[in-house]
Amino acid sequence: QVQLVESGGGLVQAGGSLRLSCAASGRTFSSYTMGWFRQAPGKEREFVASITRSLSTDYTDSVKGRFTISRNNGLNTVSLQMNSLKPEDTAVYYCAAANLLPLGYVQPSGYDYWGQGTQVTVSS
């Protein structure tokens, strides 16, 4: 069992930056693929970024070059650094964990555990 708690959301102007963090419980954190998803009002939950236990990363095209995912296995945390934010990045952002998920799998159904979400609002 893995419990995930996100933090770091908030309101920022377009062009600004935010850093999201996700704290995970459980002794096997280092073995999980960790992902960030987001869901805007009226839209489906969508993949943002993921990082495997070997530190390989994957990003959706719309955030490449602006967002960076990282993890600290010693602290059981995964982070999402978001730069050059745009109004279309506004959404609730969720941290997720998946056991034995290969890089490139972007469907929410592949993830086993989810956090409660943190709101990110980017004003124009």
Short mmCIF file of N, CA, C and O in Angstrom, two decimals:
data_model
loop_
_atom_site.label_atom_id
_atom_site.label_comp_id
_atom_site.label_asym_id
_atom_site.label_seq_id
_atom_site.Cartn_x
_atom_site.Cartn_y
_atom_site.Cartn_z
N GLN A 1 0.84 -1.18 0.00
CA GLN A 1 0.00 0.00 0.00
C GLN A 1 0.89 1.25 0.00
O GLN A 1 1.88 1.33 0.74
N VAL A 2 0.54 2.20 -0.83
CA VAL A 2 1.26 3.46 -0.94
C VAL A 2 0.28 4.60 -0.76
O VAL A 2 -0.78 4.62 -1.39
N GLN A 3 0.62 5.54 0.09
CA GLN A 3 -0.18 6.74 0.25
C GLN A 3 0.59 7.93 -0.29
O GLN A 3 1.79 8.06 -0.03
N LEU A 4 -0.10 8.78 -1.03
CA LEU A 4 0.54 9.91 -1.70
C LEU A 4 -0.13 11.21 -1.28
O LEU A 4 -1.37 11.30 -1.25
N VAL A 5 0.70 12.21 -0.97
CA VAL A 5 0.18 13.52 -0.57
C VAL A 5 0.89 14.60 -1.37
O VAL A 5 2.12 14.75 -1.25
N GLU A 6 0.13 15.34 -2.17
CA GLU A 6 0.69 16.41 -2.98
C GLU A 6 0.69 17.73 -2.22
O GLU A 6 -0.14 17.95 -1.34
N SER A 7 1.60 18.61 -2.63
CA SER A 7 1.64 19.97 -2.09
C SER A 7 2.28 20.87 -3.13
O SER A 7 2.90 20.39 -4.09
N GLY A 8 2.11 22.18 -2.94
CA GLY A 8 2.81 23.13 -3.79
C GLY A 8 1.96 23.83 -4.83
O GLY A 8 2.46 24.69 -5.56
N GLY A 9 0.69 23.47 -4.93
CA GLY A 9 -0.16 24.16 -5.89
C GLY A 9 -0.45 25.59 -5.47
O GLY A 9 -0.10 26.01 -4.36
N GLY A 10 -1.09 26.33 -6.36
CA GLY A 10 -1.43 27.71 -6.03
C GLY A 10 -1.79 28.50 -7.26
O GLY A 10 -2.03 27.95 -8.34
N LEU A 11 -1.83 29.81 -7.08
CA LEU A 11 -2.17 30.75 -8.15
C LEU A 11 -0.90 31.46 -8.59
O LEU A 11 -0.13 31.97 -7.77
N VAL A 12 -0.68 31.50 -9.90
CA VAL A 12 0.50 32.13 -10.45
C VAL A 12 0.13 32.81 -11.76
O VAL A 12 -0.80 32.37 -12.45
N GLN A 13 0.85 33.87 -12.09
CA GLN A 13 0.62 34.54 -13.36
C GLN A 13 1.28 33.77 -14.50
O GLN A 13 2.26 33.04 -14.29
N ALA A 14 0.76 33.96 -15.69
CA ALA A 14 1.35 33.34 -16.87
C ALA A 14 2.83 33.72 -16.96
O ALA A 14 3.20 34.87 -16.73
N GLY A 15 3.65 32.71 -17.29
CA GLY A 15 5.08 32.91 -17.35
C GLY A 15 5.80 32.60 -16.05
O GLY A 15 7.03 32.53 -16.04
N GLY A 16 5.05 32.41 -14.99
CA GLY A 16 5.62 32.12 -13.70
C GLY A 16 5.95 30.65 -13.52
O GLY A 16 5.81 29.83 -14.44
N SER A 17 6.37 30.32 -12.29
CA SER A 17 6.79 28.96 -11.98
C SER A 17 6.14 28.47 -10.69
O SER A 17 5.81 29.26 -9.81
N LEU A 18 5.97 27.16 -10.63
CA LEU A 18 5.54 26.48 -9.41
C LEU A 18 6.28 25.16 -9.33
O LEU A 18 6.64 24.57 -10.36
N ARG A 19 6.43 24.69 -8.11
CA ARG A 19 7.04 23.37 -7.89
C ARG A 19 6.07 22.54 -7.06
O ARG A 19 5.76 22.90 -5.93
N LEU A 20 5.62 21.44 -7.64
CA LEU A 20 4.75 20.51 -6.95
C LEU A 20 5.59 19.40 -6.33
O LEU A 20 6.57 18.95 -6.92
N SER A 21 5.19 18.98 -5.15
CA SER A 21 5.86 17.87 -4.49
C SER A 21 4.84 16.82 -4.10
O SER A 21 3.68 17.13 -3.85
N CYS A 22 5.30 15.60 -4.05
CA CYS A 22 4.45 14.47 -3.66
C CYS A 22 5.25 13.62 -2.68
O CYS A 22 6.33 13.12 -3.02
N ALA A 23 4.71 13.48 -1.49
CA ALA A 23 5.35 12.65 -0.46
C ALA A 23 4.66 11.30 -0.42
O ALA A 23 3.42 11.22 -0.36
N ALA A 24 5.44 10.24 -0.46
CA ALA A 24 4.90 8.89 -0.51
C ALA A 24 5.27 8.10 0.74
O ALA A 24 6.38 8.23 1.25
N SER A 25 4.35 7.29 1.18
CA SER A 25 4.64 6.36 2.27
C SER A 25 4.97 5.01 1.67
O SER A 25 4.67 4.74 0.52
N GLY A 26 5.56 4.14 2.45
CA GLY A 26 5.84 2.81 1.96
C GLY A 26 7.32 2.57 1.72
O GLY A 26 8.03 3.45 1.25
N ARG A 27 7.75 1.36 2.01
CA ARG A 27 9.17 1.03 1.92
C ARG A 27 9.62 0.75 0.49
O ARG A 27 10.79 0.72 0.23
N THR A 28 8.67 0.53 -0.44
CA THR A 28 9.04 0.15 -1.79
C THR A 28 8.91 1.29 -2.78
O THR A 28 8.80 1.06 -3.98
N PHE A 29 8.96 2.52 -2.30
CA PHE A 29 8.78 3.68 -3.17
C PHE A 29 9.74 3.63 -4.34
O PHE A 29 9.37 3.94 -5.47
N SER A 30 10.97 3.28 -4.10
CA SER A 30 11.99 3.34 -5.15
C SER A 30 11.69 2.41 -6.32
O SER A 30 12.23 2.60 -7.41
N SER A 31 10.86 1.43 -6.13
CA SER A 31 10.57 0.48 -7.20
C SER A 31 9.42 0.92 -8.09
O SER A 31 9.19 0.32 -9.15
N TYR A 32 8.70 1.95 -7.72
CA TYR A 32 7.52 2.38 -8.46
C TYR A 32 7.86 3.38 -9.55
O TYR A 32 8.75 4.22 -9.39
N THR A 33 7.14 3.30 -10.64
CA THR A 33 7.09 4.40 -11.60
C THR A 33 6.15 5.46 -11.01
O THR A 33 5.04 5.13 -10.57
N MET A 34 6.61 6.69 -11.00
CA MET A 34 5.82 7.79 -10.45
C MET A 34 5.38 8.72 -11.58
O MET A 34 6.15 8.99 -12.50
N GLY A 35 4.15 9.16 -11.49
CA GLY A 35 3.62 10.01 -12.55
C GLY A 35 2.88 11.21 -12.01
O GLY A 35 2.45 11.23 -10.85
N TRP A 36 2.75 12.21 -12.85
CA TRP A 36 1.90 13.37 -12.59
C TRP A 36 0.84 13.43 -13.69
O TRP A 36 1.17 13.30 -14.88
N PHE A 37 -0.38 13.62 -13.27
CA PHE A 37 -1.50 13.80 -14.18
C PHE A 37 -2.20 15.10 -13.82
O PHE A 37 -1.97 15.66 -12.74
N ARG A 38 -3.05 15.57 -14.71
CA ARG A 38 -3.83 16.76 -14.41
C ARG A 38 -5.23 16.63 -15.00
O ARG A 38 -5.44 15.91 -15.98
N GLN A 39 -6.15 17.34 -14.37
CA GLN A 39 -7.53 17.31 -14.84
C GLN A 39 -8.12 18.69 -14.73
O GLN A 39 -8.23 19.24 -13.63
N ALA A 40 -8.49 19.24 -15.87
CA ALA A 40 -9.16 20.54 -15.93
C ALA A 40 -10.66 20.33 -15.88
O ALA A 40 -11.15 19.25 -16.23
N PRO A 41 -11.42 21.35 -15.47
CA PRO A 41 -12.88 21.20 -15.40
C PRO A 41 -13.48 20.77 -16.73
O PRO A 41 -13.15 21.34 -17.78
N GLY A 42 -14.30 19.74 -16.69
CA GLY A 42 -14.97 19.27 -17.89
C GLY A 42 -14.11 18.43 -18.81
O GLY A 42 -14.56 18.05 -19.90
N LYS A 43 -12.89 18.16 -18.40
CA LYS A 43 -11.98 17.38 -19.25
C LYS A 43 -11.56 16.10 -18.54
O LYS A 43 -11.67 15.98 -17.32
N GLU A 44 -11.06 15.17 -19.33
CA GLU A 44 -10.56 13.92 -18.77
C GLU A 44 -9.19 14.14 -18.12
O GLU A 44 -8.46 15.07 -18.48
N ARG A 45 -8.87 13.25 -17.20
CA ARG A 45 -7.56 13.30 -16.58
C ARG A 45 -6.51 12.95 -17.63
O ARG A 45 -6.65 11.97 -18.38
N GLU A 46 -5.44 13.75 -17.71
CA GLU A 46 -4.43 13.53 -18.73
C GLU A 46 -3.03 13.40 -18.13
O GLU A 46 -2.72 14.00 -17.10
N PHE A 47 -2.22 12.63 -18.81
CA PHE A 47 -0.84 12.41 -18.42
C PHE A 47 -0.03 13.69 -18.60
O PHE A 47 -0.19 14.41 -19.59
N VAL A 48 0.86 13.96 -17.63
CA VAL A 48 1.76 15.09 -17.72
C VAL A 48 3.21 14.62 -17.83
O VAL A 48 3.92 14.99 -18.76
N ALA A 49 3.64 13.80 -16.87
CA ALA A 49 5.03 13.35 -16.85
C ALA A 49 5.15 12.11 -15.98
O ALA A 49 4.31 11.86 -15.13
N SER A 50 6.21 11.35 -16.22
CA SER A 50 6.48 10.18 -15.39
C SER A 50 7.97 9.97 -15.26
O SER A 50 8.76 10.45 -16.10
N ILE A 51 8.35 9.23 -14.22
CA ILE A 51 9.76 8.89 -13.99
C ILE A 51 9.81 7.47 -13.44
O ILE A 51 9.09 7.12 -12.51
N THR A 52 10.65 6.66 -14.06
CA THR A 52 10.76 5.27 -13.63
C THR A 52 11.77 5.14 -12.48
O THR A 52 12.45 6.10 -12.11
N ARG A 53 11.90 3.93 -11.99
CA ARG A 53 12.84 3.70 -10.90
C ARG A 53 14.28 3.86 -11.38
O ARG A 53 15.17 4.12 -10.57
N SER A 54 14.51 3.74 -12.68
CA SER A 54 15.84 3.94 -13.24
C SER A 54 16.06 5.38 -13.69
O SER A 54 17.05 5.67 -14.35
N LEU A 55 15.11 6.25 -13.35
CA LEU A 55 15.19 7.70 -13.59
C LEU A 55 14.98 8.08 -15.05
O LEU A 55 15.29 9.21 -15.45
N SER A 56 14.43 7.19 -15.84
CA SER A 56 14.00 7.57 -17.18
C SER A 56 12.73 8.40 -17.06
O SER A 56 11.88 8.11 -16.21
N THR A 57 12.61 9.41 -17.92
CA THR A 57 11.47 10.32 -17.83
C THR A 57 10.70 10.39 -19.14
O THR A 57 11.23 10.10 -20.23
N ASP A 58 9.45 10.77 -19.02
CA ASP A 58 8.57 10.93 -20.17
C ASP A 58 7.67 12.12 -19.90
O ASP A 58 7.28 12.36 -18.75
N TYR A 59 7.35 12.87 -20.96
CA TYR A 59 6.53 14.06 -20.83
C TYR A 59 5.51 14.11 -21.95
O TYR A 59 5.79 13.68 -23.08
N THR A 60 4.36 14.68 -21.67
CA THR A 60 3.44 14.97 -22.75
C THR A 60 4.00 16.14 -23.55
O THR A 60 4.75 16.99 -23.01
N ASP A 61 3.69 16.19 -24.82
CA ASP A 61 4.32 17.17 -25.71
C ASP A 61 4.11 18.61 -25.25
O ASP A 61 5.01 19.44 -25.40
N SER A 62 2.96 18.91 -24.68
CA SER A 62 2.64 20.30 -24.36
C SER A 62 3.47 20.86 -23.21
O SER A 62 3.48 22.08 -23.01
N VAL A 63 4.16 20.01 -22.45
CA VAL A 63 4.96 20.51 -21.33
C VAL A 63 6.46 20.30 -21.53
O VAL A 63 7.26 20.72 -20.69
N LYS A 64 6.84 19.66 -22.61
CA LYS A 64 8.27 19.41 -22.86
C LYS A 64 9.02 20.74 -22.93
O LYS A 64 8.59 21.68 -23.59
N GLY A 65 10.15 20.78 -22.23
CA GLY A 65 10.95 22.00 -22.21
C GLY A 65 10.52 22.99 -21.15
O GLY A 65 11.24 23.96 -20.88
N ARG A 66 9.36 22.76 -20.53
CA ARG A 66 8.87 23.67 -19.48
C ARG A 66 8.79 22.99 -18.12
O ARG A 66 9.02 23.62 -17.10
N PHE A 67 8.43 21.71 -18.10
CA PHE A 67 8.27 20.97 -16.86
C PHE A 67 9.41 19.97 -16.70
O PHE A 67 9.88 19.41 -17.69
N THR A 68 9.79 19.72 -15.45
CA THR A 68 10.81 18.73 -15.15
C THR A 68 10.35 17.87 -13.97
O THR A 68 10.03 18.41 -12.91
N ILE A 69 10.34 16.57 -14.17
CA ILE A 69 9.99 15.64 -13.09
C ILE A 69 11.28 15.08 -12.50
O ILE A 69 12.25 14.82 -13.22
N SER A 70 11.27 14.91 -11.18
CA SER A 70 12.43 14.34 -10.50
C SER A 70 11.95 13.56 -9.29
O SER A 70 10.81 13.72 -8.85
N ARG A 71 12.84 12.74 -8.76
CA ARG A 71 12.46 11.96 -7.58
C ARG A 71 13.65 11.85 -6.64
O ARG A 71 14.81 11.90 -7.07
N ASN A 72 13.36 11.68 -5.36
CA ASN A 72 14.37 11.46 -4.34
C ASN A 72 13.95 10.21 -3.57
O ASN A 72 13.06 10.26 -2.73
N ASN A 73 14.59 9.10 -3.89
CA ASN A 73 14.18 7.84 -3.28
C ASN A 73 14.51 7.78 -1.79
O ASN A 73 13.87 7.06 -1.03
N GLY A 74 15.52 8.54 -1.38
CA GLY A 74 15.86 8.56 0.04
C GLY A 74 14.81 9.25 0.88
O GLY A 74 14.58 8.90 2.04
N LEU A 75 14.13 10.23 0.27
CA LEU A 75 13.10 10.98 0.98
C LEU A 75 11.69 10.55 0.58
O LEU A 75 10.71 11.08 1.10
N ASN A 76 11.59 9.59 -0.34
CA ASN A 76 10.28 9.15 -0.84
C ASN A 76 9.45 10.30 -1.40
O ASN A 76 8.27 10.45 -1.08
N THR A 77 10.07 11.10 -2.23
CA THR A 77 9.36 12.23 -2.83
C THR A 77 9.56 12.26 -4.34
O THR A 77 10.57 11.79 -4.86
N VAL A 78 8.57 12.81 -5.01
CA VAL A 78 8.67 13.09 -6.43
C VAL A 78 8.19 14.52 -6.63
O VAL A 78 7.26 14.98 -5.97
N SER A 79 8.85 15.24 -7.52
CA SER A 79 8.55 16.65 -7.72
C SER A 79 8.29 16.94 -9.18
O SER A 79 8.72 16.20 -10.06
N LEU A 80 7.58 18.02 -9.39
CA LEU A 80 7.33 18.50 -10.75
C LEU A 80 7.61 20.00 -10.75
O LEU A 80 6.86 20.78 -10.17
N GLN A 81 8.72 20.38 -11.38
CA GLN A 81 9.06 21.78 -11.53
C GLN A 81 8.39 22.29 -12.79
O GLN A 81 8.63 21.75 -13.88
N MET A 82 7.57 23.32 -12.64
CA MET A 82 6.80 23.84 -13.76
C MET A 82 7.21 25.28 -14.02
O MET A 82 7.01 26.15 -13.15
N ASN A 83 7.79 25.52 -15.17
CA ASN A 83 8.23 26.85 -15.57
C ASN A 83 7.43 27.33 -16.77
O ASN A 83 6.78 26.54 -17.46
N SER A 84 7.50 28.62 -17.02
CA SER A 84 6.81 29.23 -18.17
C SER A 84 5.35 28.78 -18.23
O SER A 84 4.86 28.36 -19.28
N LEU A 85 4.69 28.86 -17.12
CA LEU A 85 3.32 28.37 -17.03
C LEU A 85 2.38 29.18 -17.91
O LEU A 85 2.55 30.40 -18.10
N LYS A 86 1.39 28.48 -18.44
CA LYS A 86 0.40 29.06 -19.33
C LYS A 86 -0.99 28.87 -18.72
O LYS A 86 -1.20 27.93 -17.95
N PRO A 87 -1.93 29.71 -19.10
CA PRO A 87 -3.30 29.53 -18.58
C PRO A 87 -3.85 28.13 -18.85
O PRO A 87 -4.60 27.60 -18.02
N GLU A 88 -3.48 27.53 -19.95
CA GLU A 88 -3.97 26.18 -20.27
C GLU A 88 -3.37 25.10 -19.37
O GLU A 88 -3.78 23.94 -19.44
N ASP A 89 -2.41 25.45 -18.53
CA ASP A 89 -1.89 24.50 -17.54
C ASP A 89 -2.77 24.44 -16.29
O ASP A 89 -2.54 23.61 -15.41
N THR A 90 -3.76 25.30 -16.22
CA THR A 90 -4.66 25.32 -15.06
C THR A 90 -5.42 24.00 -14.95
O THR A 90 -6.05 23.54 -15.90
N ALA A 91 -5.30 23.38 -13.78
CA ALA A 91 -5.94 22.07 -13.56
C ALA A 91 -5.67 21.64 -12.12
O ALA A 91 -4.85 22.26 -11.42
N VAL A 92 -6.32 20.57 -11.73
CA VAL A 92 -5.93 19.87 -10.51
C VAL A 92 -4.86 18.86 -10.91
O VAL A 92 -5.06 18.07 -11.85
N TYR A 93 -3.75 18.90 -10.21
CA TYR A 93 -2.62 18.02 -10.52
C TYR A 93 -2.57 16.88 -9.50
O TYR A 93 -2.65 17.10 -8.29
N TYR A 94 -2.42 15.67 -10.03
CA TYR A 94 -2.41 14.47 -9.20
C TYR A 94 -1.08 13.73 -9.33
O TYR A 94 -0.55 13.57 -10.44
N CYS A 95 -0.60 13.26 -8.22
CA CYS A 95 0.55 12.36 -8.17
C CYS A 95 0.04 10.93 -8.19
O CYS A 95 -1.01 10.63 -7.59
N ALA A 96 0.75 10.04 -8.87
CA ALA A 96 0.32 8.66 -8.96
C ALA A 96 1.52 7.73 -8.95
O ALA A 96 2.62 8.10 -9.36
N ALA A 97 1.28 6.51 -8.50
CA ALA A 97 2.34 5.49 -8.41
C ALA A 97 1.89 4.22 -9.10
O ALA A 97 0.74 3.80 -8.98
N ALA A 98 2.82 3.60 -9.81
CA ALA A 98 2.51 2.37 -10.54
C ALA A 98 3.62 1.36 -10.33
O ALA A 98 4.80 1.70 -10.42
N ASN A 99 3.22 0.13 -10.12
CA ASN A 99 4.20 -0.94 -9.93
C ASN A 99 4.49 -1.60 -11.26
O ASN A 99 3.59 -2.02 -11.97
N LEU A 100 5.77 -1.66 -11.63
CA LEU A 100 6.21 -2.37 -12.83
C LEU A 100 5.60 -1.80 -14.12
O LEU A 100 5.30 -2.53 -15.05
N LEU A 101 5.40 -0.50 -14.18
CA LEU A 101 4.86 0.13 -15.37
C LEU A 101 5.99 0.61 -16.26
O LEU A 101 6.86 1.36 -15.81
N PRO A 102 6.00 0.24 -17.53
CA PRO A 102 7.10 0.69 -18.39
C PRO A 102 6.95 2.15 -18.78
O PRO A 102 5.85 2.72 -18.75
N LEU A 103 8.04 2.74 -19.16
CA LEU A 103 8.02 4.12 -19.63
C LEU A 103 7.16 4.20 -20.89
O LEU A 103 7.21 3.32 -21.74
N GLY A 104 6.41 5.25 -20.99
CA GLY A 104 5.59 5.44 -22.17
C GLY A 104 4.13 5.07 -21.99
O GLY A 104 3.30 5.36 -22.85
N TYR A 105 3.81 4.44 -20.89
CA TYR A 105 2.40 4.11 -20.62
C TYR A 105 1.76 5.32 -19.97
O TYR A 105 2.10 5.69 -18.85
N VAL A 106 0.79 5.94 -20.65
CA VAL A 106 0.29 7.23 -20.21
C VAL A 106 -1.16 7.19 -19.73
O VAL A 106 -1.72 8.21 -19.36
N GLN A 107 -1.77 6.02 -19.73
CA GLN A 107 -3.17 5.94 -19.31
C GLN A 107 -3.30 5.91 -17.79
O GLN A 107 -2.56 5.19 -17.13
N PRO A 108 -4.23 6.67 -17.23
CA PRO A 108 -4.43 6.65 -15.77
C PRO A 108 -4.68 5.24 -15.23
O PRO A 108 -4.32 4.95 -14.09
N SER A 109 -5.29 4.40 -16.04
CA SER A 109 -5.63 3.05 -15.57
C SER A 109 -4.41 2.22 -15.23
O SER A 109 -4.52 1.20 -14.55
N GLY A 110 -3.25 2.64 -15.69
CA GLY A 110 -2.04 1.88 -15.40
C GLY A 110 -1.45 2.16 -14.03
O GLY A 110 -0.54 1.45 -13.60
N TYR A 111 -2.00 3.15 -13.35
CA TYR A 111 -1.46 3.55 -12.06
C TYR A 111 -2.31 2.98 -10.92
O TYR A 111 -3.54 2.96 -11.00
N ASP A 112 -1.63 2.57 -9.87
CA ASP A 112 -2.29 1.86 -8.78
C ASP A 112 -2.70 2.75 -7.62
O ASP A 112 -3.67 2.45 -6.92
N TYR A 113 -1.98 3.81 -7.39
CA TYR A 113 -2.23 4.66 -6.23
C TYR A 113 -2.24 6.13 -6.67
O TYR A 113 -1.48 6.53 -7.55
N TRP A 114 -3.10 6.90 -6.00
CA TRP A 114 -3.30 8.31 -6.37
C TRP A 114 -3.33 9.19 -5.12
O TRP A 114 -3.82 8.77 -4.06
N GLY A 115 -2.82 10.42 -5.29
CA GLY A 115 -2.99 11.41 -4.26
C GLY A 115 -4.32 12.12 -4.39
O GLY A 115 -5.11 11.80 -5.30
N GLN A 116 -4.55 13.07 -3.52
CA GLN A 116 -5.84 13.76 -3.48
C GLN A 116 -5.90 14.93 -4.47
O GLN A 116 -6.98 15.45 -4.73
N GLY A 117 -4.77 15.34 -4.98
CA GLY A 117 -4.72 16.41 -5.96
C GLY A 117 -4.42 17.76 -5.34
O GLY A 117 -4.71 18.02 -4.17
N THR A 118 -3.81 18.63 -6.14
CA THR A 118 -3.52 20.00 -5.72
C THR A 118 -3.85 20.94 -6.89
O THR A 118 -3.52 20.64 -8.04
N GLN A 119 -4.51 22.04 -6.58
CA GLN A 119 -4.97 22.95 -7.62
C GLN A 119 -3.84 23.86 -8.09
O GLN A 119 -3.13 24.47 -7.27
N VAL A 120 -3.71 23.97 -9.40
CA VAL A 120 -2.80 24.92 -10.02
C VAL A 120 -3.64 25.84 -10.91
O VAL A 120 -4.35 25.35 -11.79
N THR A 121 -3.56 27.12 -10.67
CA THR A 121 -4.29 28.10 -11.45
C THR A 121 -3.31 29.11 -12.02
O THR A 121 -2.54 29.72 -11.28
N VAL A 122 -3.34 29.27 -13.33
CA VAL A 122 -2.45 30.20 -14.02
C VAL A 122 -3.31 31.30 -14.63
O VAL A 122 -4.16 31.04 -15.49
N SER A 123 -3.09 32.51 -14.18
CA SER A 123 -3.88 33.65 -14.67
C SER A 123 -3.18 34.30 -15.86
O SER A 123 -1.95 34.33 -15.93
N SER A 124 -3.99 34.84 -16.76
CA SER A 124 -3.42 35.47 -17.96
C SER A 124 -3.15 36.95 -17.73
O SER A 124 -3.52 37.52 -16.73
#
